[in-house]
Coordinates of C-alpha atoms and ligand atoms in Angstrom, one line a residue:
M1 CA -99.4 -3.8 -58.1
G2 CA -98.9 -4.9 -54.5
L3 CA -99.1 -8.6 -54.7
G4 CA -95.8 -10.0 -55.9
F5 CA -94.1 -7.0 -54.4
F6 CA -90.5 -7.9 -53.9
T7 CA -88.3 -6.2 -51.3
F8 CA -84.6 -6.5 -51.8
S9 CA -82.7 -8.4 -49.1
P10 CA -78.9 -8.5 -48.5
G11 CA -76.9 -9.8 -51.4
L12 CA -79.7 -9.8 -53.9
S13 CA -78.9 -8.0 -57.2
G14 CA -76.0 -6.3 -55.4
M15 CA -78.4 -4.4 -53.1
E16 CA -77.4 -4.0 -49.5
N17 CA -79.4 -4.2 -46.4
Y18 CA -80.1 -0.5 -46.2
Q19 CA -80.5 1.4 -43.0
T20 CA -82.0 4.6 -44.3
I21 CA -83.9 3.7 -47.4
S22 CA -85.9 0.8 -48.7
V23 CA -85.9 -0.5 -52.3
A24 CA -88.7 -2.7 -53.7
V25 CA -89.2 -3.9 -57.3
D26 CA -92.4 -5.0 -58.8
G27 CA -91.9 -5.9 -62.5
P28 CA -90.4 -3.0 -64.4
V29 CA -91.1 -0.4 -61.6
A30 CA -88.8 0.1 -58.6
T31 CA -89.9 2.1 -55.6
V32 CA -87.2 3.7 -53.4
R33 CA -88.4 5.1 -50.1
L34 CA -86.3 7.4 -47.8
N35 CA -86.6 6.0 -44.3
R36 CA -85.2 8.2 -41.5
P37 CA -88.6 8.9 -39.8
D38 CA -87.0 10.4 -36.7
A39 CA -85.4 13.2 -38.8
L40 CA -88.2 13.6 -41.4
N41 CA -86.0 11.8 -43.9
A42 CA -83.3 14.4 -43.7
L43 CA -80.3 13.6 -46.0
N44 CA -77.3 12.6 -44.0
S45 CA -74.1 11.0 -45.3
V46 CA -75.4 7.4 -44.8
L47 CA -78.6 8.1 -46.7
V48 CA -76.7 9.8 -49.5
R49 CA -74.4 6.9 -49.8
E50 CA -77.2 4.4 -49.8
L51 CA -79.4 6.3 -52.2
V52 CA -76.5 6.8 -54.7
G53 CA -75.7 3.0 -54.4
A54 CA -79.4 2.1 -55.0
L55 CA -79.6 4.4 -58.1
D56 CA -76.4 2.9 -59.5
A57 CA -77.9 -0.7 -59.1
L58 CA -81.3 0.3 -60.5
E59 CA -79.7 2.0 -63.5
A60 CA -77.7 -1.1 -64.2
D61 CA -80.7 -3.5 -63.9
D62 CA -82.3 -3.8 -67.4
S63 CA -85.5 -5.2 -66.0
V64 CA -86.2 -1.9 -64.2
R65 CA -87.7 0.8 -66.5
C66 CA -88.9 3.4 -64.2
V67 CA -88.3 4.4 -60.5
V68 CA -90.6 6.0 -58.0
L69 CA -88.9 8.0 -55.3
A70 CA -90.9 8.6 -52.1
G71 CA -90.6 9.3 -48.4
S72 CA -93.3 8.7 -45.8
D73 CA -96.7 10.3 -45.3
R74 CA -95.2 12.8 -42.8
A75 CA -92.3 13.9 -45.0
F76 CA -90.8 13.2 -48.4
C77 CA -87.6 14.9 -47.1
A78 CA -87.0 17.9 -44.8
G79 CA -83.7 18.7 -46.5
A80 CA -80.0 18.1 -45.6
D81 CA -79.5 16.9 -42.1
V82 CA -79.0 20.2 -40.1
K83 CA -77.4 18.3 -37.1
E84 CA -74.8 16.8 -39.3
M85 CA -74.1 20.1 -41.2
S86 CA -74.1 22.3 -38.1
T87 CA -70.5 21.5 -37.0
L88 CA -69.0 21.6 -40.5
S89 CA -66.7 24.4 -41.5
M90 CA -66.3 25.6 -45.1
D91 CA -63.2 23.4 -45.4
D92 CA -65.1 20.4 -44.1
I93 CA -68.1 20.7 -46.4
S94 CA -66.2 21.5 -49.5
K95 CA -63.6 18.7 -48.9
A96 CA -66.0 16.0 -47.5
D97 CA -68.5 16.6 -50.2
H98 CA -70.8 14.0 -48.5
L99 CA -74.1 15.5 -49.8
S100 CA -73.7 16.7 -53.3
P101 CA -73.4 13.2 -54.9
V102 CA -77.1 12.6 -54.2
W103 CA -78.3 15.4 -56.5
E104 CA -75.6 14.7 -59.0
R105 CA -76.5 11.0 -59.2
A106 CA -80.3 11.6 -59.3
G107 CA -79.8 14.4 -61.9
R108 CA -78.0 12.1 -64.3
F109 CA -80.1 9.0 -63.7
E110 CA -80.9 7.7 -67.2
K111 CA -84.3 6.1 -66.4
P112 CA -87.4 8.2 -65.5
L113 CA -87.8 9.1 -61.9
V114 CA -91.3 9.8 -60.5
A115 CA -91.2 11.7 -57.2
A116 CA -94.1 11.0 -54.8
L117 CA -94.3 13.8 -52.2
S118 CA -96.2 14.0 -49.0
G119 CA -95.8 16.1 -45.9
Y120 CA -92.7 18.2 -46.5
A121 CA -90.3 18.5 -49.4
L122 CA -87.8 21.1 -48.2
G123 CA -84.3 22.3 -49.0
G124 CA -82.3 19.4 -50.3
G125 CA -85.5 17.4 -50.3
L126 CA -87.1 19.7 -52.8
E127 CA -83.9 19.7 -54.8
L128 CA -84.0 15.9 -54.9
A129 CA -87.6 16.1 -56.1
M130 CA -86.5 18.5 -58.8
C131 CA -84.0 15.9 -60.1
C132 CA -87.1 13.8 -60.9
D133 CA -89.0 13.8 -64.2
V134 CA -92.6 13.8 -62.8
I135 CA -93.7 15.1 -59.4
V136 CA -96.9 13.9 -57.7
A137 CA -97.8 15.4 -54.3
S138 CA -100.4 14.8 -51.7
E139 CA -102.8 17.6 -50.9
G140 CA -101.3 19.9 -48.3
T141 CA -97.7 18.9 -49.0
K142 CA -95.4 21.9 -48.2
L143 CA -92.5 22.6 -50.6
G144 CA -89.8 25.2 -50.0
Q145 CA -86.2 26.2 -50.0
P146 CA -85.8 27.3 -46.4
E147 CA -82.0 27.4 -46.4
I148 CA -82.0 31.2 -46.1
N149 CA -83.6 30.8 -42.7
I150 CA -80.5 29.0 -41.4
G151 CA -78.0 31.2 -43.1
I152 CA -77.1 29.3 -46.2
I153 CA -78.4 29.0 -49.7
P154 CA -79.7 25.9 -51.6
G155 CA -76.6 23.8 -52.3
G156 CA -78.2 20.9 -54.3
G157 CA -79.2 22.7 -57.5
G158 CA -82.2 24.7 -56.2
T159 CA -80.9 28.0 -57.4
Q160 CA -80.7 26.6 -60.9
R161 CA -83.5 24.1 -61.2
L162 CA -86.2 26.1 -59.4
P163 CA -86.0 29.2 -61.7
R164 CA -86.1 26.8 -64.7
A165 CA -89.2 25.2 -63.3
V166 CA -91.2 28.2 -62.0
G167 CA -89.5 31.2 -63.5
R168 CA -87.0 33.7 -62.0
Y169 CA -89.4 35.8 -59.9
R170 CA -91.3 33.0 -58.2
A171 CA -88.0 31.1 -57.5
T172 CA -86.4 34.2 -56.1
E173 CA -89.3 34.9 -53.7
M174 CA -89.1 31.3 -52.5
I175 CA -85.3 31.2 -52.1
L176 CA -85.0 34.7 -50.5
T177 CA -87.9 34.4 -48.1
G178 CA -87.6 30.7 -47.4
A179 CA -91.4 30.6 -47.4
M180 CA -93.1 27.3 -48.2
V181 CA -95.8 26.8 -50.8
T182 CA -98.5 24.2 -50.8
A183 CA -98.8 21.4 -53.3
E184 CA -101.7 23.3 -54.9
E185 CA -99.7 26.5 -55.3
A186 CA -96.7 24.4 -56.5
K187 CA -99.0 22.9 -59.1
S188 CA -100.2 26.3 -60.3
M189 CA -96.5 27.3 -60.7
G190 CA -95.7 24.2 -62.7
L191 CA -93.6 22.6 -60.0
V192 CA -95.9 19.7 -59.4
N193 CA -97.7 17.6 -62.0
R194 CA -100.5 16.2 -60.0
V195 CA -102.0 16.8 -56.5
V196 CA -103.9 13.9 -55.1
P197 CA -105.8 13.1 -51.9
P198 CA -103.7 12.2 -48.8
G199 CA -102.7 8.6 -48.9
K200 CA -102.9 8.4 -52.7
Y201 CA -99.5 9.8 -53.7
L202 CA -97.7 6.5 -54.0
E203 CA -100.5 4.9 -55.9
E204 CA -100.7 7.7 -58.3
A205 CA -96.9 8.0 -58.8
T206 CA -96.8 4.2 -59.4
K207 CA -99.6 4.4 -61.9
I208 CA -97.6 7.0 -63.9
A209 CA -94.5 4.8 -63.6
V210 CA -96.3 1.7 -64.9
E211 CA -97.5 3.7 -67.9
I212 CA -94.0 5.0 -68.6
A213 CA -92.6 1.5 -68.1
S214 CA -94.9 0.2 -70.9
K215 CA -93.2 2.3 -73.5
S216 CA -90.0 1.6 -75.4
P217 CA -87.1 2.0 -73.0
V218 CA -84.8 3.3 -75.7
A219 CA -87.4 5.9 -76.8
V220 CA -88.0 6.9 -73.2
R221 CA -84.3 7.3 -72.5
A222 CA -83.9 9.4 -75.7
A223 CA -86.9 11.6 -74.7
K224 CA -85.5 12.1 -71.2
K225 CA -82.1 13.1 -72.6
A226 CA -83.6 15.5 -75.2
I227 CA -85.8 17.1 -72.5
A228 CA -82.7 17.4 -70.2
A229 CA -80.9 19.2 -73.0
S230 CA -83.8 21.7 -73.2
Q231 CA -82.8 22.8 -69.7
E232 CA -79.1 23.1 -70.4
V233 CA -78.6 24.5 -73.9
G234 CA -80.0 27.1 -76.3
L235 CA -83.0 26.4 -78.5
S236 CA -81.1 25.7 -81.8
Q237 CA -78.6 23.4 -80.1
G238 CA -81.4 21.6 -78.2
L239 CA -83.4 21.1 -81.4
E240 CA -80.3 19.8 -83.2
S241 CA -79.5 17.3 -80.5
N242 CA -83.2 16.3 -80.4
L243 CA -83.1 15.6 -84.1
M244 CA -80.0 13.3 -83.7
L245 CA -81.7 11.4 -80.9
F246 CA -84.9 11.2 -83.0
Y247 CA -83.0 9.9 -86.1
G248 CA -81.2 7.3 -83.9
L249 CA -84.5 5.7 -82.9
F250 CA -85.2 4.8 -86.5
A251 CA -82.5 2.2 -86.1
T252 CA -84.2 0.4 -83.2
E253 CA -86.3 -2.7 -83.2
D254 CA -88.7 -1.0 -80.8
K255 CA -89.5 1.7 -83.4
K256 CA -90.3 -1.0 -86.0
E257 CA -92.4 -2.9 -83.4
G258 CA -94.2 0.2 -82.2
M259 CA -95.2 1.4 -85.7
S260 CA -96.1 -2.1 -86.9
A261 CA -98.3 -2.6 -83.8
F262 CA -100.0 0.6 -84.5
L263 CA -100.7 -0.3 -88.1
E264 CA -101.8 -3.8 -87.1
K265 CA -104.1 -2.4 -84.4
R266 CA -102.4 -4.4 -81.6
K267 CA -100.5 -3.7 -78.4
P268 CA -96.7 -3.3 -79.0
S269 CA -94.2 -5.6 -77.3
F270 CA -91.1 -3.5 -76.7
K271 CA -87.7 -5.2 -76.1
G272 CA -85.5 -2.2 -75.4
K273 CA -83.4 -2.7 -78.5
Ligands
HXC1 C1 -82.1 17.2 -39.2 C2 -84.4 17.4 -38.9 C3 -84.5 18.2 -40.1 C4 -83.3 18.4 -40.8 C5 -86.5 17.9 -39.2 N1 -85.6 17.3 -38.4 N2 -85.8 18.5 -40.2 N3 -83.2 17.0 -38.5 N4 -82.2 17.9 -40.3 N5 -83.4 19.1 -42.0 C6 -85.9 16.6 -37.1 C7 -86.2 17.6 -36.0 O1 -85.0 18.1 -35.4 C8 -87.0 16.7 -35.0 O2 -86.1 15.9 -34.3 C9 -87.8 15.8 -36.0 O3 -87.1 15.8 -37.2 C10 -89.2 16.3 -36.2 O4 -89.1 17.6 -36.6 P1 -89.9 18.8 -35.9 O5 -89.3 20.1 -36.2 O6 -90.2 18.5 -34.5 O7 -91.3 18.7 -36.7 P2 -92.4 19.8 -37.1 O8 -92.6 20.7 -35.9 O9 -93.5 19.1 -37.6 O10 -91.6 20.7 -38.2 C11 -91.4 20.1 -39.4 C12 -90.4 21.1 -40.2 C13 -89.2 21.4 -39.4 C14 -91.1 22.4 -40.6 C15 -90.0 20.3 -41.5 O11 -88.6 20.2 -38.9 C16 -88.1 22.1 -40.1 O12 -88.2 23.3 -40.4 N6 -87.0 21.4 -40.5 C17 -85.8 22.0 -41.1 C18 -86.1 22.2 -42.5 C19 -84.9 22.9 -43.2 O13 -84.4 23.9 -42.8 N7 -84.4 22.2 -44.3 C20 -83.3 22.7 -45.1 C21 -82.0 22.2 -44.6 S1 -80.6 22.8 -45.4 P3 -86.1 15.8 -32.7 O14 -84.9 14.9 -32.4 O15 -86.1 17.2 -32.2 O16 -87.5 15.1 -32.5 C22 -80.5 22.0 -46.8 C23 -79.3 22.3 -47.7 C24 -79.2 21.4 -48.9 O17 -81.4 21.2 -47.2 C25 -77.9 21.7 -49.6 C26 -76.7 21.1 -48.9 C27 -75.5 21.0 -49.8

Protein backbone atom coordinates (compact mmCIF):
# COMPACT_ATOMS: atom_id res chain seq x y z
CA MET A 1 0.00 0.00 0.00
CA GLY A 2 1.09 3.57 -0.29
CA LEU A 3 2.53 3.72 -3.77
CA GLY A 4 -0.23 4.05 -6.27
CA PHE A 5 -2.31 5.69 -3.57
CA PHE A 6 -4.98 7.67 -5.31
CA THR A 7 -6.67 10.72 -3.84
CA PHE A 8 -9.98 11.77 -5.27
CA SER A 9 -10.08 15.14 -6.91
CA PRO A 10 -13.15 17.13 -7.93
CA GLY A 11 -15.41 15.45 -10.41
CA LEU A 12 -13.80 12.02 -10.20
CA SER A 13 -16.24 9.19 -9.49
CA GLY A 14 -18.75 11.75 -8.36
CA MET A 15 -16.57 12.71 -5.39
CA GLU A 16 -16.44 16.35 -4.40
CA ASN A 17 -13.51 18.39 -3.36
CA TYR A 18 -14.13 17.91 0.34
CA GLN A 19 -13.41 20.53 2.99
CA THR A 20 -13.68 18.42 6.11
CA ILE A 21 -12.73 14.89 5.05
CA SER A 22 -10.35 13.25 2.61
CA VAL A 23 -11.02 10.14 0.61
CA ALA A 24 -8.34 7.99 -0.99
CA VAL A 25 -8.67 4.69 -2.79
CA ASP A 26 -5.94 2.09 -3.20
CA GLY A 27 -7.29 -0.92 -5.10
CA PRO A 28 -10.22 -2.41 -3.19
CA VAL A 29 -9.60 -0.42 0.01
CA ALA A 30 -10.80 3.15 0.49
CA THR A 31 -9.59 5.32 3.35
CA VAL A 32 -11.77 8.14 4.61
CA ARG A 33 -10.16 10.57 7.06
CA LEU A 34 -11.98 13.18 9.10
CA ASN A 35 -10.14 16.45 8.67
CA ARG A 36 -11.15 19.30 10.96
CA PRO A 37 -7.92 19.51 12.96
CA ASP A 38 -8.80 22.80 14.71
CA ALA A 39 -11.87 21.19 16.29
CA LEU A 40 -10.40 17.71 16.88
CA ASN A 41 -12.54 16.45 13.99
CA ALA A 42 -15.80 17.37 15.72
CA LEU A 43 -18.85 16.49 13.64
CA ASN A 44 -20.50 19.62 12.25
CA SER A 45 -23.14 19.86 9.56
CA VAL A 46 -20.60 20.20 6.74
CA LEU A 47 -18.62 17.16 7.84
CA VAL A 48 -21.80 15.12 8.26
CA ARG A 49 -22.96 16.04 4.75
CA GLU A 50 -19.56 15.23 3.25
CA LEU A 51 -19.13 11.94 5.08
CA VAL A 52 -22.63 10.78 4.16
CA GLY A 53 -21.94 11.70 0.51
CA ALA A 54 -18.61 9.87 0.51
CA LEU A 55 -20.16 6.72 2.01
CA ASP A 56 -22.93 6.84 -0.63
CA ALA A 57 -20.30 7.03 -3.40
CA LEU A 58 -18.09 4.30 -1.90
CA GLU A 59 -21.03 1.97 -1.44
CA ALA A 60 -22.00 2.44 -5.09
CA ASP A 61 -18.45 1.80 -6.35
CA ASP A 62 -18.11 -1.95 -6.96
CA SER A 63 -14.32 -1.77 -7.02
CA VAL A 64 -14.29 -0.74 -3.33
CA ARG A 65 -14.63 -3.73 -1.01
CA CYS A 66 -13.70 -2.35 2.39
CA VAL A 67 -13.41 1.13 3.92
CA VAL A 68 -11.06 2.37 6.64
CA LEU A 69 -12.39 5.29 8.66
CA ALA A 70 -9.79 7.36 10.51
CA GLY A 71 -9.09 10.80 11.91
CA SER A 72 -5.67 12.14 12.81
CA ASP A 73 -3.06 11.15 15.40
CA ARG A 74 -4.49 13.73 17.85
CA ALA A 75 -8.13 12.76 17.47
CA PHE A 76 -10.31 10.31 15.67
CA CYS A 77 -13.23 12.56 16.59
CA ALA A 78 -14.11 14.56 19.73
CA GLY A 79 -17.85 14.22 19.15
CA ALA A 80 -20.53 16.46 17.78
CA ASP A 81 -19.47 20.08 17.37
CA VAL A 82 -20.41 21.68 20.67
CA LYS A 83 -20.11 25.20 19.23
CA GLU A 84 -22.62 24.40 16.53
CA MET A 85 -24.97 22.62 18.97
CA SER A 86 -24.75 25.21 21.75
CA THR A 87 -27.25 27.63 20.21
CA LEU A 88 -29.76 25.03 19.06
CA SER A 89 -33.12 24.71 20.78
CA MET A 90 -35.07 21.47 21.00
CA ASP A 91 -37.08 22.58 18.00
CA ASP A 92 -33.93 23.38 16.01
CA ILE A 93 -32.14 20.09 16.69
CA SER A 94 -35.17 17.90 16.07
CA LYS A 95 -36.19 19.73 12.88
CA ALA A 96 -32.78 20.40 11.40
CA ASP A 97 -31.61 16.84 12.04
CA HIS A 98 -28.20 17.82 10.70
CA LEU A 99 -26.21 15.26 12.71
CA SER A 100 -28.14 11.99 12.88
CA PRO A 101 -27.71 11.13 9.16
CA VAL A 102 -24.04 10.32 9.84
CA TRP A 103 -24.68 7.45 12.27
CA GLU A 104 -27.69 6.31 10.28
CA ARG A 105 -25.61 6.16 7.08
CA ALA A 106 -22.57 4.53 8.63
CA GLY A 107 -24.80 2.09 10.51
CA ARG A 108 -26.39 0.77 7.33
CA PHE A 109 -23.24 0.85 5.15
CA GLU A 110 -23.19 -2.49 3.35
CA LYS A 111 -19.44 -2.95 3.07
CA PRO A 112 -17.15 -3.54 6.04
CA LEU A 113 -15.93 -0.44 7.86
CA VAL A 114 -12.70 -0.61 9.85
CA ALA A 115 -12.29 2.22 12.37
CA ALA A 116 -8.73 3.40 13.01
CA LEU A 117 -8.67 5.37 16.27
CA SER A 118 -6.02 7.59 17.77
CA GLY A 119 -6.12 10.36 20.38
CA TYR A 120 -9.78 10.79 21.26
CA ALA A 121 -12.95 8.95 20.24
CA LEU A 122 -15.62 10.74 22.22
CA GLY A 123 -19.37 11.24 22.15
CA GLY A 124 -20.59 11.17 18.57
CA GLY A 125 -17.07 10.12 17.57
CA LEU A 126 -17.24 6.93 19.61
CA GLU A 127 -20.76 6.42 18.28
CA LEU A 128 -19.34 6.66 14.76
CA ALA A 129 -16.63 4.12 15.62
CA MET A 130 -19.35 1.82 16.96
CA CYS A 131 -21.04 1.92 13.54
CA CYS A 132 -17.89 0.21 12.24
CA ASP A 133 -17.29 -3.54 12.08
CA VAL A 134 -13.72 -3.69 13.40
CA ILE A 135 -12.06 -1.14 15.69
CA VAL A 136 -8.29 -0.65 15.86
CA ALA A 137 -6.86 1.90 18.31
CA SER A 138 -3.47 3.39 19.11
CA GLU A 139 -2.13 2.86 22.61
CA GLY A 140 -3.41 5.64 24.84
CA THR A 141 -6.47 6.48 22.76
CA LYS A 142 -9.24 7.74 25.06
CA LEU A 143 -12.78 6.59 24.40
CA GLY A 144 -15.90 7.86 26.11
CA GLN A 145 -19.43 9.18 26.08
CA PRO A 146 -18.94 12.53 27.86
CA GLU A 147 -22.30 14.01 26.81
CA ILE A 148 -23.57 13.83 30.41
CA ASN A 149 -20.88 16.42 31.26
CA ILE A 150 -22.57 18.96 29.00
CA GLY A 151 -26.10 18.14 30.02
CA ILE A 152 -27.18 15.86 27.24
CA ILE A 153 -27.11 12.14 26.49
CA PRO A 154 -25.54 10.28 23.58
CA GLY A 155 -27.74 11.02 20.55
CA GLY A 156 -26.01 8.92 17.89
CA GLY A 157 -26.78 5.43 19.12
CA GLY A 158 -24.41 5.19 22.10
CA THR A 159 -27.10 4.20 24.57
CA GLN A 160 -27.98 1.26 22.33
CA ARG A 161 -24.69 0.20 20.76
CA LEU A 162 -22.44 0.61 23.81
CA PRO A 163 -24.45 -1.76 26.07
CA ARG A 164 -24.55 -4.28 23.23
CA ALA A 165 -20.77 -4.02 22.89
CA VAL A 166 -19.65 -3.97 26.53
CA GLY A 167 -22.69 -5.00 28.58
CA ARG A 168 -25.23 -2.95 30.46
CA TYR A 169 -23.24 -2.15 33.59
CA ARG A 170 -20.02 -0.99 31.98
CA ALA A 171 -21.98 1.06 29.45
CA THR A 172 -24.07 2.63 32.18
CA GLU A 173 -20.97 3.63 34.12
CA MET A 174 -19.42 5.24 31.05
CA ILE A 175 -22.60 7.05 30.02
CA LEU A 176 -23.62 8.25 33.49
CA THR A 177 -20.15 9.33 34.66
CA GLY A 178 -18.86 10.54 31.29
CA ALA A 179 -15.50 9.04 32.24
CA MET A 180 -13.13 8.07 29.47
CA VAL A 181 -11.51 4.66 29.17
CA THR A 182 -8.16 3.93 27.56
CA ALA A 183 -7.77 1.82 24.45
CA GLU A 184 -6.34 -0.95 26.62
CA GLU A 185 -9.40 -0.89 28.93
CA ALA A 186 -11.69 -0.69 25.91
CA LYS A 187 -10.01 -3.78 24.48
CA SER A 188 -10.56 -5.70 27.70
CA MET A 189 -14.24 -4.72 27.52
CA GLY A 190 -14.55 -5.94 23.95
CA LEU A 191 -15.00 -2.43 22.53
CA VAL A 192 -11.74 -2.45 20.58
CA ASN A 193 -10.31 -5.33 18.54
CA ARG A 194 -6.63 -4.41 18.56
CA VAL A 195 -4.41 -1.89 20.34
CA VAL A 196 -1.27 -0.96 18.43
CA PRO A 197 1.74 1.28 19.05
CA PRO A 198 1.24 4.99 18.30
CA GLY A 199 1.55 5.72 14.62
CA LYS A 200 0.57 2.20 13.57
CA TYR A 201 -3.21 2.45 13.76
CA LEU A 202 -3.78 3.26 10.10
CA GLU A 203 -1.34 0.60 8.90
CA GLU A 204 -2.95 -2.06 11.09
CA ALA A 205 -6.50 -1.07 10.10
CA THR A 206 -5.47 -1.11 6.43
CA LYS A 207 -3.93 -4.57 6.84
CA ILE A 208 -7.26 -5.87 8.18
CA ALA A 209 -9.16 -4.10 5.39
CA VAL A 210 -6.90 -5.65 2.73
CA GLU A 211 -7.48 -9.09 4.25
CA ILE A 212 -11.27 -8.59 4.26
CA ALA A 213 -11.15 -7.20 0.71
CA SER A 214 -9.54 -10.43 -0.52
CA LYS A 215 -12.67 -12.43 0.39
CA SER A 216 -15.82 -12.86 -1.64
CA PRO A 217 -17.71 -9.55 -1.48
CA VAL A 218 -21.06 -11.34 -1.57
CA ALA A 219 -20.07 -13.60 1.32
CA VAL A 220 -18.67 -10.62 3.25
CA ARG A 221 -21.89 -8.64 2.71
CA ALA A 222 -23.98 -11.62 3.83
CA ALA A 223 -21.82 -12.14 6.94
CA LYS A 224 -22.07 -8.46 7.85
CA LYS A 225 -25.85 -8.53 7.43
CA ALA A 226 -26.17 -11.69 9.52
CA ILE A 227 -23.99 -10.23 12.30
CA ALA A 228 -26.03 -7.02 12.24
CA ALA A 229 -29.18 -9.09 12.72
CA SER A 230 -27.63 -10.66 15.83
CA GLN A 231 -27.68 -7.19 17.41
CA GLU A 232 -31.26 -6.46 16.44
CA VAL A 233 -33.39 -9.59 16.77
CA GLY A 234 -33.80 -12.57 19.07
CA LEU A 235 -31.64 -15.68 18.71
CA SER A 236 -34.10 -17.88 16.81
CA GLN A 237 -35.00 -15.11 14.33
CA GLY A 238 -31.28 -14.31 13.93
CA LEU A 239 -30.41 -17.96 13.29
CA GLU A 240 -33.26 -18.23 10.78
CA SER A 241 -32.15 -15.17 8.80
CA ASN A 242 -28.54 -16.39 8.98
CA LEU A 243 -29.64 -19.68 7.43
CA MET A 244 -31.42 -17.89 4.54
CA LEU A 245 -28.30 -15.80 3.83
CA PHE A 246 -26.14 -18.93 4.07
CA TYR A 247 -28.34 -20.86 1.61
CA GLY A 248 -28.30 -17.88 -0.78
CA LEU A 249 -24.50 -18.03 -1.05
CA PHE A 250 -24.76 -21.50 -2.56
CA ALA A 251 -26.17 -19.84 -5.69
CA THR A 252 -23.07 -17.66 -6.20
CA GLU A 253 -20.09 -18.12 -8.47
CA ASP A 254 -17.83 -17.04 -5.62
CA LYS A 255 -18.93 -20.02 -3.52
CA LYS A 256 -18.13 -22.35 -6.40
CA GLU A 257 -14.78 -20.66 -6.98
CA GLY A 258 -13.89 -20.58 -3.26
CA MET A 259 -14.60 -24.25 -2.72
CA SER A 260 -12.97 -25.31 -6.01
CA ALA A 261 -9.86 -23.31 -5.17
CA PHE A 262 -9.67 -24.96 -1.76
CA LEU A 263 -9.95 -28.43 -3.26
CA GLU A 264 -7.45 -27.57 -6.00
CA LYS A 265 -5.05 -26.08 -3.43
CA ARG A 266 -4.87 -22.69 -5.16
CA LYS A 267 -5.79 -19.08 -4.27
CA PRO A 268 -9.40 -18.20 -5.10
CA SER A 269 -10.24 -15.41 -7.52
CA PHE A 270 -13.52 -13.90 -6.37
CA LYS A 271 -15.71 -11.88 -8.72
CA GLY A 272 -18.44 -10.68 -6.41
CA LYS A 273 -21.11 -12.67 -8.22
C1 LIG B 1 -16.29 21.62 19.07
C2 LIG B 1 -14.27 21.03 19.95
C3 LIG B 1 -14.79 19.79 20.39
C4 LIG B 1 -16.17 19.53 20.12
C5 LIG B 1 -12.72 19.90 20.96
N1 LIG B 1 -13.00 21.04 20.31
N2 LIG B 1 -13.80 19.12 21.02
N3 LIG B 1 -15.03 21.93 19.29
N4 LIG B 1 -16.85 20.48 19.47
N5 LIG B 1 -16.75 18.39 20.49
C6 LIG B 1 -12.09 22.16 20.03
C7 LIG B 1 -11.79 22.94 21.30
O1 LIG B 1 -12.83 23.87 21.54
C8 LIG B 1 -10.49 23.61 20.91
O2 LIG B 1 -10.77 24.71 20.06
C9 LIG B 1 -9.80 22.54 20.07
O3 LIG B 1 -10.82 21.65 19.63
C10 LIG B 1 -8.80 21.72 20.88
O4 LIG B 1 -9.45 21.23 22.03
P1 LIG B 1 -8.90 21.44 23.51
O5 LIG B 1 -10.05 21.30 24.44
O6 LIG B 1 -8.12 22.71 23.61
O7 LIG B 1 -7.90 20.21 23.61
P2 LIG B 1 -7.51 19.36 24.87
O8 LIG B 1 -7.26 20.25 26.06
O9 LIG B 1 -6.43 18.44 24.42
O10 LIG B 1 -8.82 18.51 25.25
C11 LIG B 1 -9.28 17.53 24.34
C12 LIG B 1 -10.70 17.05 24.74
C13 LIG B 1 -11.63 18.27 24.89
C14 LIG B 1 -10.63 16.28 26.06
C15 LIG B 1 -11.18 16.12 23.63
O11 LIG B 1 -11.53 19.09 23.72
C16 LIG B 1 -13.06 17.93 25.08
O12 LIG B 1 -13.48 17.56 26.17
N6 LIG B 1 -13.86 18.12 24.03
C17 LIG B 1 -15.32 17.94 24.07
C18 LIG B 1 -15.67 16.48 24.07
C19 LIG B 1 -17.17 16.27 24.16
O13 LIG B 1 -17.83 16.75 25.08
N7 LIG B 1 -17.70 15.53 23.20
C20 LIG B 1 -19.15 15.20 23.15
C21 LIG B 1 -19.88 16.24 22.37
S1 LIG B 1 -21.58 15.96 22.37
P3 LIG B 1 -10.13 26.17 20.33
O14 LIG B 1 -10.77 27.02 19.28
O15 LIG B 1 -10.49 26.52 21.74
O16 LIG B 1 -8.67 25.93 20.14
C22 LIG B 1 -21.87 14.73 21.28
C23 LIG B 1 -23.31 14.37 21.06
C24 LIG B 1 -23.51 13.46 19.91
O17 LIG B 1 -20.97 14.20 20.69
C25 LIG B 1 -24.97 13.25 19.56
C26 LIG B 1 -25.64 14.38 18.88
C27 LIG B 1 -26.96 14.05 18.19
